[in-house]
CSV table of C-alpha atoms and ligand atoms in Angstrom, one decimal:
chain,number,residue,atom,x,y,z
A,1,UNK,CA,0.0,0.0,0.0
A,2,UNK,CA,1.3,3.4,-0.9
A,3,UNK,CA,1.1,6.4,1.5
A,4,UNK,CA,-2.1,7.8,0.0
A,5,UNK,CA,-3.9,4.5,0.0
A,6,UNK,CA,-2.9,4.0,3.7
A,7,UNK,CA,-4.1,7.5,4.6
A,8,UNK,CA,-7.4,6.9,2.8
A,9,UNK,CA,-7.9,3.6,4.5
A,10,UNK,CA,-7.0,5.0,7.9
A,11,UNK,CA,-9.6,7.8,7.4
A,12,UNK,CA,-12.3,5.6,6.0
A,13,UNK,CA,-12.0,3.2,9.0
A,14,UNK,CA,-12.4,6.1,11.4
A,15,UNK,CA,-16.0,6.7,10.4
A,16,UNK,CA,-19.2,4.9,11.6
A,17,UNK,CA,-20.0,3.4,8.2
A,18,UNK,CA,-21.9,0.1,7.8
A,19,UNK,CA,-20.1,-3.2,7.1
A,20,UNK,CA,-16.7,-3.9,5.5
A,21,UNK,CA,-15.1,-1.5,3.0
A,22,UNK,CA,-14.9,-3.1,-0.4
A,23,UNK,CA,-13.6,-0.2,-2.6
A,24,UNK,CA,-12.6,3.5,-2.4
A,25,UNK,CA,-11.9,5.2,-5.7
A,26,UNK,CA,-11.5,8.8,-6.8
A,27,UNK,CA,-14.8,10.4,-7.8
A,28,UNK,CA,-16.4,13.5,-9.4
A,29,UNK,CA,-14.8,16.5,-11.0
A,30,UNK,CA,-14.4,19.1,-8.2
A,31,UNK,CA,-11.4,21.4,-8.3
A,32,UNK,CA,-10.8,21.7,-4.5
A,33,UNK,CA,-11.3,18.7,-2.3
A,34,UNK,CA,-10.1,15.1,-2.9
A,35,UNK,CA,-13.3,13.1,-3.3
A,36,UNK,CA,-13.7,9.3,-3.2
A,37,UNK,CA,-16.6,6.9,-3.6
A,38,UNK,CA,-16.5,4.5,-0.7
A,39,UNK,CA,-18.4,1.3,-1.0
A,40,UNK,CA,-18.9,-1.2,1.9
A,41,UNK,CA,-20.8,-4.4,2.2
A,42,UNK,CA,-22.7,-6.2,5.0
A,43,UNK,CA,-24.8,-9.4,4.7
A,44,UNK,CA,-24.8,-9.1,0.9
A,45,UNK,CA,-26.0,-5.6,1.0
A,46,UNK,CA,-24.0,-2.7,-0.5
A,47,UNK,CA,-23.7,0.8,1.1
A,48,UNK,CA,-22.2,3.9,-0.6
A,49,UNK,CA,-20.6,6.9,0.9
A,50,UNK,CA,-18.6,10.0,-0.2
A,51,UNK,CA,-15.3,10.3,1.5
A,52,UNK,CA,-13.6,13.6,1.2
A,53,UNK,CA,-10.2,14.9,2.1
A,54,UNK,CA,-10.8,18.6,2.7
A,55,UNK,CA,-8.3,21.0,1.1
A,56,UNK,CA,-6.4,22.6,4.0
A,57,UNK,CA,-4.5,25.0,1.8
A,58,UNK,CA,-7.8,26.5,0.7
A,59,UNK,CA,-9.8,26.2,4.0
A,60,UNK,CA,-7.7,27.4,6.9
A,61,UNK,CA,-10.4,26.9,9.5
A,62,UNK,CA,-11.7,23.4,9.1
A,63,UNK,CA,-13.4,23.4,12.5
A,64,UNK,CA,-15.4,26.5,11.6
A,65,UNK,CA,-16.1,25.1,8.1
A,66,UNK,CA,-17.5,21.8,9.5
A,67,UNK,CA,-19.6,23.8,12.0
A,68,UNK,CA,-21.2,25.6,9.1
A,69,UNK,CA,-21.8,22.3,7.2
A,70,UNK,CA,-23.3,20.7,10.4
A,71,UNK,CA,-25.5,23.7,11.1
A,72,UNK,CA,-26.8,24.1,7.5
A,73,UNK,CA,-27.4,20.4,6.9
A,74,UNK,CA,-29.2,19.8,10.1
A,75,UNK,CA,-31.3,23.0,9.5
A,76,UNK,CA,-32.2,21.8,6.0
A,77,UNK,CA,-32.9,18.3,7.3
A,78,UNK,CA,-35.5,19.6,9.7
A,79,UNK,CA,-37.1,21.7,7.0
A,80,UNK,CA,-37.2,18.8,4.5
A,81,UNK,CA,-38.8,16.5,7.1
A,82,UNK,CA,-41.4,19.2,7.9
A,83,UNK,CA,-42.3,19.4,4.2
A,84,UNK,CA,-42.5,15.5,3.9
A,85,UNK,CA,-39.4,15.3,1.6
A,86,UNK,CA,-36.7,12.7,1.7
A,87,UNK,CA,-34.0,14.0,4.1
A,88,UNK,CA,-31.5,11.3,3.0
A,89,UNK,CA,-31.5,12.6,-0.6
A,90,UNK,CA,-32.5,16.2,-0.5
A,91,UNK,CA,-29.6,17.4,1.7
A,92,UNK,CA,-26.1,16.2,2.4
A,93,UNK,CA,-25.9,14.0,5.5
A,94,UNK,CA,-22.7,13.8,7.5
A,95,UNK,CA,-21.7,10.4,8.8
A,96,UNK,CA,-20.0,10.9,12.2
A,97,UNK,CA,-16.7,9.3,13.2
A,98,UNK,CA,-16.8,6.3,15.5
A,99,UNK,CA,-16.2,8.7,18.4
A,100,UNK,CA,-19.1,10.9,17.3
A,101,UNK,CA,-17.2,13.8,15.6
A,102,UNK,CA,-18.2,15.3,12.3
A,103,UNK,CA,-14.7,15.0,10.8
A,104,UNK,CA,-11.5,13.1,11.4
A,105,UNK,CA,-7.9,14.3,11.5
A,106,UNK,CA,-5.5,11.6,10.4
A,107,UNK,CA,-2.1,10.8,11.9
A,108,UNK,CA,-0.4,13.1,9.3
A,109,UNK,CA,-2.8,16.0,10.1
A,110,UNK,CA,-5.1,15.8,7.1
A,111,UNK,CA,-8.8,16.4,7.6
A,112,UNK,CA,-11.6,14.0,6.3
A,113,UNK,CA,-15.3,13.8,6.3
A,114,UNK,CA,-17.9,11.3,5.1
A,115,UNK,CA,-21.4,12.0,3.5
A,116,UNK,CA,-24.1,9.6,2.6
A,117,UNK,CA,-23.8,9.0,-1.1
A,118,UNK,CA,-26.9,10.3,-3.0
A,119,UNK,CA,-27.8,7.6,-5.4
A,120,UNK,CA,-29.8,7.9,-8.7
A,121,UNK,CA,-28.8,11.5,-9.2
A,122,UNK,CA,-26.2,13.3,-11.4
A,123,UNK,CA,-24.0,16.3,-11.3
A,124,UNK,CA,-23.6,17.8,-14.8
A,125,UNK,CA,-20.6,19.7,-16.2
A,126,UNK,CA,-22.7,21.0,-19.1
A,127,UNK,CA,-26.4,21.6,-19.4
A,128,UNK,CA,-27.9,18.7,-21.4
A,129,UNK,CA,-31.5,19.8,-21.2
A,130,UNK,CA,-32.7,23.4,-20.6
A,131,UNK,CA,-35.2,22.1,-18.1
A,132,UNK,CA,-32.3,20.9,-15.9
A,133,UNK,CA,-31.0,24.4,-15.8
A,134,UNK,CA,-34.4,25.9,-15.0
A,135,UNK,CA,-34.6,23.4,-12.1
A,136,UNK,CA,-31.2,24.3,-10.8
A,137,UNK,CA,-32.1,28.0,-10.9
A,138,UNK,CA,-35.3,27.3,-9.0
A,139,UNK,CA,-33.4,25.2,-6.4
A,140,UNK,CA,-30.7,27.8,-5.8
A,141,UNK,CA,-33.3,30.5,-5.5
A,142,UNK,CA,-35.2,28.4,-3.0
A,143,UNK,CA,-32.0,27.5,-1.2
A,144,UNK,CA,-31.4,31.3,-0.6
A,145,UNK,CA,-34.9,31.8,0.5
A,146,UNK,CA,-34.7,28.9,3.0
A,147,UNK,CA,-31.5,30.1,4.4
A,148,UNK,CA,-32.9,33.5,5.0
A,149,UNK,CA,-34.1,32.2,8.4
A,150,UNK,CA,-30.7,30.7,9.2
A,151,UNK,CA,-28.8,32.5,11.9
A,152,UNK,CA,-26.1,34.2,9.7
A,153,UNK,CA,-24.1,35.2,12.8
A,154,UNK,CA,-23.4,31.5,13.5
A,155,UNK,CA,-21.6,31.2,10.2
A,156,UNK,CA,-17.8,31.2,10.0
A,157,UNK,CA,-16.3,33.1,7.1
A,158,UNK,CA,-14.6,30.1,5.6
A,159,UNK,CA,-12.6,32.1,3.1
A,160,UNK,CA,-12.5,35.8,3.9
A,161,UNK,CA,-13.0,38.1,0.8
A,162,UNK,CA,-14.0,35.1,-1.3
A,163,UNK,CA,-16.0,37.1,-3.8
A,164,UNK,CA,-14.3,40.5,-3.1
A,165,UNK,CA,-13.4,41.2,-6.7
A,166,UNK,CA,-11.1,44.2,-6.0
A,167,UNK,CA,-9.1,42.0,-3.5
A,168,UNK,CA,-8.9,39.2,-6.1
A,169,UNK,CA,-7.6,41.9,-8.6
A,170,UNK,CA,-4.9,42.9,-6.2
A,171,UNK,CA,-3.8,39.3,-5.8
A,172,UNK,CA,-3.8,39.0,-9.6
A,173,UNK,CA,-1.6,42.1,-10.0
A,174,UNK,CA,0.8,40.7,-7.4
A,175,UNK,CA,1.0,37.4,-9.3
A,176,UNK,CA,1.7,39.3,-12.6
A,177,UNK,CA,4.4,41.3,-11.0
A,178,UNK,CA,6.1,38.4,-9.3
A,179,UNK,CA,5.7,36.1,-12.3
A,180,UNK,CA,7.3,33.2,-10.4
A,181,UNK,CA,6.9,30.8,-13.3
A,182,UNK,CA,8.0,33.2,-16.1
A,183,UNK,CA,4.6,32.8,-17.7
A,184,UNK,CA,3.4,36.4,-17.8
A,185,UNK,CA,4.9,37.3,-21.2
A,186,UNK,CA,2.7,34.7,-23.1
A,187,UNK,CA,-0.5,36.0,-21.5
A,188,UNK,CA,-0.3,39.7,-22.1
A,189,UNK,CA,-3.5,39.8,-24.0
A,190,UNK,CA,-5.4,38.2,-21.1
A,191,UNK,CA,-3.7,40.5,-18.5
A,192,UNK,CA,-4.7,43.6,-20.5
A,193,UNK,CA,-8.3,42.3,-20.9
A,194,UNK,CA,-8.7,42.0,-17.1
A,195,UNK,CA,-6.9,45.3,-16.4
A,196,UNK,CA,-9.3,47.2,-18.8
A,197,UNK,CA,-12.2,46.1,-16.6
A,198,UNK,CA,-10.8,47.2,-13.2
A,199,UNK,CA,-13.2,50.1,-12.8
A,200,UNK,CA,-16.3,47.7,-12.8
A,201,UNK,CA,-15.0,45.4,-10.1
A,202,UNK,CA,-15.9,47.5,-7.0
A,203,UNK,CA,-19.6,48.2,-7.9
A,204,UNK,CA,-21.3,45.6,-5.7
A,205,UNK,CA,-19.2,46.6,-2.7
A,206,UNK,CA,-19.9,50.2,-3.2
A,207,UNK,CA,-23.7,49.6,-3.6
A,208,UNK,CA,-23.5,47.6,-0.4
A,209,UNK,CA,-21.8,50.5,1.5
A,210,UNK,CA,-24.5,52.8,0.3
A,211,UNK,CA,-27.1,50.3,1.8
A,212,UNK,CA,-28.4,49.5,-1.7
A,213,UNK,CA,-27.3,45.8,-1.9
A,214,UNK,CA,-28.1,43.6,1.1
A,215,UNK,CA,-25.7,41.0,2.5
A,216,UNK,CA,-27.4,37.5,2.5
A,217,UNK,CA,-26.5,34.0,3.5
A,218,UNK,CA,-25.3,32.6,0.2
A,219,UNK,CA,-23.8,29.5,-1.2
A,220,UNK,CA,-21.0,31.2,-3.1
A,221,UNK,CA,-20.1,28.3,-5.4
A,222,UNK,CA,-23.4,27.7,-7.3
A,223,UNK,CA,-22.0,26.0,-10.4
A,224,UNK,CA,-24.0,23.3,-12.1
A,225,UNK,CA,-21.9,20.5,-10.8
A,226,UNK,CA,-22.6,21.5,-7.3
A,227,UNK,CA,-26.3,20.5,-7.7
A,228,UNK,CA,-27.6,16.9,-8.0
A,229,UNK,CA,-30.4,16.3,-10.5
A,230,UNK,CA,-32.7,13.4,-9.8
A,231,UNK,CA,-32.2,10.8,-12.7
A,232,UNK,CA,-35.9,9.7,-12.5
A,233,UNK,CA,-37.8,13.0,-12.1
A,234,UNK,CA,-35.3,15.4,-13.8
A,235,UNK,CA,-35.8,17.8,-10.8
A,236,UNK,CA,-33.0,19.4,-8.8
A,237,UNK,CA,-32.6,17.2,-5.8
A,238,UNK,CA,-29.8,18.4,-3.6
A,239,UNK,CA,-27.4,21.3,-3.4
A,240,UNK,CA,-23.9,20.1,-2.4
A,241,UNK,CA,-20.5,21.6,-1.8
A,242,UNK,CA,-21.5,23.6,1.2
A,243,UNK,CA,-17.9,24.6,2.1
A,244,UNK,CA,-18.3,28.3,1.1
A,245,UNK,CA,-21.6,29.1,2.6
A,246,UNK,CA,-21.2,32.5,4.3
A,247,UNK,CA,-22.6,35.9,4.0
A,248,UNK,CA,-22.5,37.2,0.4
A,249,UNK,CA,-24.5,38.7,-2.4
A,250,UNK,CA,-27.5,37.0,-4.1
A,251,UNK,CA,-26.3,38.5,-7.5
A,252,UNK,CA,-23.1,36.5,-7.2
A,253,UNK,CA,-24.9,33.2,-6.5
A,254,UNK,CA,-27.0,33.9,-9.6
A,255,UNK,CA,-23.9,35.0,-11.5
A,256,UNK,CA,-21.7,31.9,-10.8
A,257,UNK,CA,-24.5,29.6,-12.0
A,258,UNK,CA,-24.7,31.6,-15.3
A,259,UNK,CA,-20.9,31.6,-15.7
A,260,UNK,CA,-20.8,27.8,-15.6
A,261,UNK,CA,-24.2,26.7,-16.9
A,262,UNK,CA,-25.1,29.2,-19.6
A,263,UNK,CA,-21.8,28.8,-21.3
A,264,UNK,CA,-22.2,26.8,-24.5
A,265,UNK,CA,-18.8,25.1,-23.8
A,266,UNK,CA,-17.3,23.4,-20.7
A,267,UNK,CA,-15.2,25.6,-18.4
A,268,UNK,CA,-11.9,24.2,-19.7
A,269,UNK,CA,-12.8,24.0,-23.4
A,270,UNK,CA,-9.6,24.7,-25.4
A,271,UNK,CA,-11.5,25.6,-28.6
A,272,UNK,CA,-12.7,29.2,-27.8
A,273,UNK,CA,-15.0,29.2,-30.8
A,274,UNK,CA,-17.3,27.0,-28.8
A,275,UNK,CA,-17.6,29.5,-26.0
A,276,UNK,CA,-20.6,31.8,-25.8
A,277,UNK,CA,-23.4,32.9,-23.6
A,278,UNK,CA,-26.6,31.0,-24.4
A,279,UNK,CA,-29.4,33.6,-24.1
A,280,UNK,CA,-32.1,30.8,-23.9
A,281,UNK,CA,-30.2,29.3,-21.0
A,282,UNK,CA,-29.7,32.7,-19.4
A,283,UNK,CA,-33.5,33.1,-19.7
A,284,UNK,CA,-34.5,29.8,-18.2
A,285,UNK,CA,-32.2,30.2,-15.3
A,286,UNK,CA,-33.4,33.7,-14.6
A,287,UNK,CA,-36.9,32.5,-14.6
A,288,UNK,CA,-36.2,29.6,-12.3
A,289,UNK,CA,-34.0,31.7,-9.9
A,290,UNK,CA,-36.5,34.5,-9.5
A,291,UNK,CA,-39.4,32.0,-9.0
A,292,UNK,CA,-37.3,30.2,-6.4
A,293,UNK,CA,-36.5,33.5,-4.6
A,294,UNK,CA,-40.2,34.1,-4.2
A,295,UNK,CA,-40.1,37.9,-4.4
A,296,UNK,CA,-37.5,38.2,-1.7
A,297,UNK,CA,-34.9,40.1,-3.9
A,298,UNK,CA,-34.9,43.9,-3.9
A,299,UNK,CA,-35.3,45.8,-7.2
A,300,UNK,CA,-31.6,46.7,-7.2
A,301,UNK,CA,-30.6,43.1,-6.7
A,302,UNK,CA,-32.8,42.0,-9.7
A,303,UNK,CA,-31.4,44.9,-11.8
A,304,UNK,CA,-27.9,43.8,-10.9
A,305,UNK,CA,-28.2,40.2,-12.0
A,306,UNK,CA,-26.5,40.6,-15.4
A,307,UNK,CA,-23.7,42.4,-13.6
A,308,UNK,CA,-23.5,39.5,-11.1
A,309,UNK,CA,-23.0,37.1,-14.1
A,310,UNK,CA,-20.3,39.2,-15.7
A,311,UNK,CA,-18.4,39.8,-12.5
A,312,UNK,CA,-18.4,36.1,-11.4
A,313,UNK,CA,-17.1,35.2,-14.9
A,314,UNK,CA,-14.4,37.9,-14.9
A,315,UNK,CA,-13.4,37.1,-11.3
A,316,UNK,CA,-13.1,33.4,-12.0
A,317,UNK,CA,-11.1,34.1,-15.2
A,318,UNK,CA,-8.8,36.3,-13.1
A,319,UNK,CA,-8.5,33.6,-10.4
A,320,UNK,CA,-7.6,30.9,-13.0
A,321,UNK,CA,-5.0,33.2,-14.5
A,322,UNK,CA,-3.6,34.1,-11.1
A,323,UNK,CA,-3.2,30.4,-10.4
A,324,UNK,CA,-1.6,29.8,-13.8
A,325,UNK,CA,1.0,32.5,-13.0
A,326,UNK,CA,1.6,31.2,-9.6
A,327,UNK,CA,2.3,27.7,-10.8
A,328,UNK,CA,-1.1,25.9,-10.4
A,329,UNK,CA,-1.1,25.8,-6.7
A,330,UNK,CA,-4.8,26.3,-6.0
A,331,UNK,CA,-7.1,24.6,-8.5
A,332,UNK,CA,-6.5,20.9,-9.3
A,333,UNK,CA,-5.1,20.6,-12.9
A,334,UNK,CA,-4.9,17.6,-15.0
A,335,UNK,CA,-3.0,18.9,-18.1
A,336,UNK,CA,-0.4,21.4,-19.1
A,337,UNK,CA,-1.9,25.0,-19.2
A,338,UNK,CA,-5.2,23.7,-17.8
A,339,UNK,CA,-5.7,26.9,-15.8
A,340,UNK,CA,-4.9,29.0,-18.8
A,341,UNK,CA,-7.5,27.3,-20.9
A,342,UNK,CA,-10.0,27.8,-18.1
A,343,UNK,CA,-9.0,31.5,-17.9
A,344,UNK,CA,-9.5,32.0,-21.6
A,345,UNK,CA,-13.0,30.4,-21.7
A,346,UNK,CA,-14.0,32.8,-18.9
A,347,UNK,CA,-12.7,35.9,-20.6
A,348,UNK,CA,-14.3,34.8,-23.9
A,349,UNK,CA,-17.6,34.5,-22.1
A,350,UNK,CA,-17.2,38.0,-20.5
A,351,UNK,CA,-16.6,39.3,-24.0
A,352,UNK,CA,-19.7,37.6,-25.3
A,353,UNK,CA,-21.8,38.9,-22.4
A,354,UNK,CA,-20.7,42.4,-23.2
A,355,UNK,CA,-22.1,42.0,-26.7
A,356,UNK,CA,-25.3,40.6,-25.4
A,357,UNK,CA,-25.8,43.0,-22.5
A,358,UNK,CA,-29.0,44.7,-23.7
A,359,UNK,CA,-30.6,41.2,-24.2
A,360,UNK,CA,-29.5,40.1,-20.8
A,361,UNK,CA,-31.1,43.2,-19.2
A,362,UNK,CA,-34.2,42.7,-21.3
A,363,UNK,CA,-34.6,39.1,-20.1
A,364,UNK,CA,-34.2,40.1,-16.4
A,365,UNK,CA,-36.8,42.8,-16.8
A,366,UNK,CA,-39.3,40.3,-18.2
A,367,UNK,CA,-39.1,38.2,-15.0
A,368,UNK,CA,-38.9,40.9,-12.4
A,369,UNK,CA,-41.8,40.8,-10.1
B,1,ADP,P1,-15.2,20.1,-4.6
B,1,ADP,O1,-15.2,21.2,-3.6
B,1,ADP,O2,-13.8,19.6,-4.9
B,1,ADP,O3,-15.9,20.6,-5.8
B,1,ADP,P2,-17.6,18.6,-4.0
B,1,ADP,O4,-18.1,18.6,-2.6
B,1,ADP,O5,-18.4,19.5,-4.9
B,1,ADP,O6,-16.1,18.9,-4.0
B,1,ADP,O7,-17.7,17.1,-4.5
B,1,ADP,C1,-17.1,16.7,-5.8
B,1,ADP,C2,-18.0,15.8,-6.6
B,1,ADP,O8,-18.4,14.7,-5.8
B,1,ADP,C3,-19.4,16.5,-6.9
B,1,ADP,O9,-19.4,17.3,-8.1
B,1,ADP,C4,-20.3,15.2,-7.0
B,1,ADP,O10,-20.1,14.7,-8.3
B,1,ADP,C5,-19.7,14.3,-6.0
B,1,ADP,N1,-20.4,14.3,-4.7
B,1,ADP,C6,-20.1,15.0,-3.6
B,1,ADP,N2,-21.0,14.8,-2.6
B,1,ADP,C7,-21.8,13.8,-3.1
B,1,ADP,C8,-22.9,13.0,-2.5
B,1,ADP,N3,-23.2,13.2,-1.2
B,1,ADP,N4,-23.5,12.0,-3.2
B,1,ADP,C9,-23.1,11.8,-4.5
B,1,ADP,N5,-22.1,12.5,-5.1
B,1,ADP,C10,-21.4,13.5,-4.4
B,2,GN1,C1,-13.9,25.8,-7.3
B,2,GN1,O1,-15.0,23.4,-5.3
B,2,GN1,P1,-15.4,23.6,-6.7
B,2,GN1,O2,-14.7,22.8,-7.7
B,2,GN1,O3,-17.0,23.4,-6.8
B,2,GN1,C2,-13.9,27.1,-6.5
B,2,GN1,C3,-14.9,28.1,-7.0
B,2,GN1,C4,-14.7,28.3,-8.5
B,2,GN1,C5,-14.7,27.0,-9.2
B,2,GN1,C6,-14.4,27.1,-10.7
B,2,GN1,C7,-13.5,27.0,-2.7
B,2,GN1,O4,-15.2,25.2,-7.1
B,2,GN1,O5,-14.8,29.3,-6.3
B,2,GN1,O6,-15.6,29.2,-9.0
B,2,GN1,O7,-13.8,26.0,-8.6
B,2,GN1,N1,-14.1,26.8,-5.1
B,2,GN1,C8,-13.3,27.3,-4.1
B,2,GN1,O8,-14.8,26.0,-11.3
B,2,GN1,O9,-12.3,28.1,-4.4
B,3,MG,MG1,-17.9,21.1,-6.2
């Protein structure tokens, strides 16, 4: 057994899972945590779990993060039971360790957790049916609505300044200046594209400081593959990846979904001619999201939805480029220049949104209530 297999097995055995472990393989396409599908067996019956090694470089306060996850999942579980839903499939469920903790620290100091595996449901990297995207908009809108009653002061800020675009811009400028990998010369076009949009980056924060944009409990990572769609009903079933739940802006939760799901190409598509903003997808998501929010958004929040989409896309492109310049230390990569490809799709999408701005605003107006 190599070191990582040993660590995985030590971690898996620390949790109160049923039966004997029969396999534990890498799973999913997240960029941050290490995720494994854990299968066990007892009396001929098979049980499935998700085992995750949490990313300690990204999340510095694992205890606070797990308190958020425990708080939010138990809150959601109560709500789902009250409305006669299925609490094992409609929210994440943590499996405790054998000593009753919500996470485990292995002998080398790494942190692990286990969730019940949600069967018969899929996380998509690309919208296959517009109806799925409508469903996901509705679910993220509803999720925001539901968490409106959650005591926000109990939440730990798992990553401070997570969607503070001006702070992300400063980090980007620093990476350009240091250029530790000697990669800046080949990405001058991208650097310029980002710099040209600096003025737009502080708008959400300045509206907030004028009391015009409310801070809400938000998910902060609302991309399509963080929502599970029920294979049988086609409805959004469960919102996952709760690591970044903290106070934030509704327009950014909306925007991150558009960035990922209304793109006609995958996030890391090398052929930029395939990248564009699908207006029909933008429209179905807007409709679903606003329905899900049930009239809770203010007029300014609704008017700012296109801006939220553009800013999340620009910020994400900037973060991918920062990571490329710093030597791919944050996002998991699986090929040469992977982060650069990702950056380029995001910037191409920003460019296309700028061309379609009037249409985006028109669509939002149509669904404003
Ligand atoms: P990351 O932060 O790295 O994106 P996620 O928590 O989103 O990690 O998990 C990565 C992938 O693992 C998801 O996209 C999904 O495919 C799968 N996954 C996570 N939790 C579950 C679960 N409870 N049941 C089924 N699949 C899951
Ligand atoms: C990361 O964890 P994952 O893969 O769902 C990142 C998001 C980015 C996204 C880009 C904690 O999301 O902020 O938008 O990659 N999560 C964190 O795909 O940094
Ligand atoms: Mg994820």
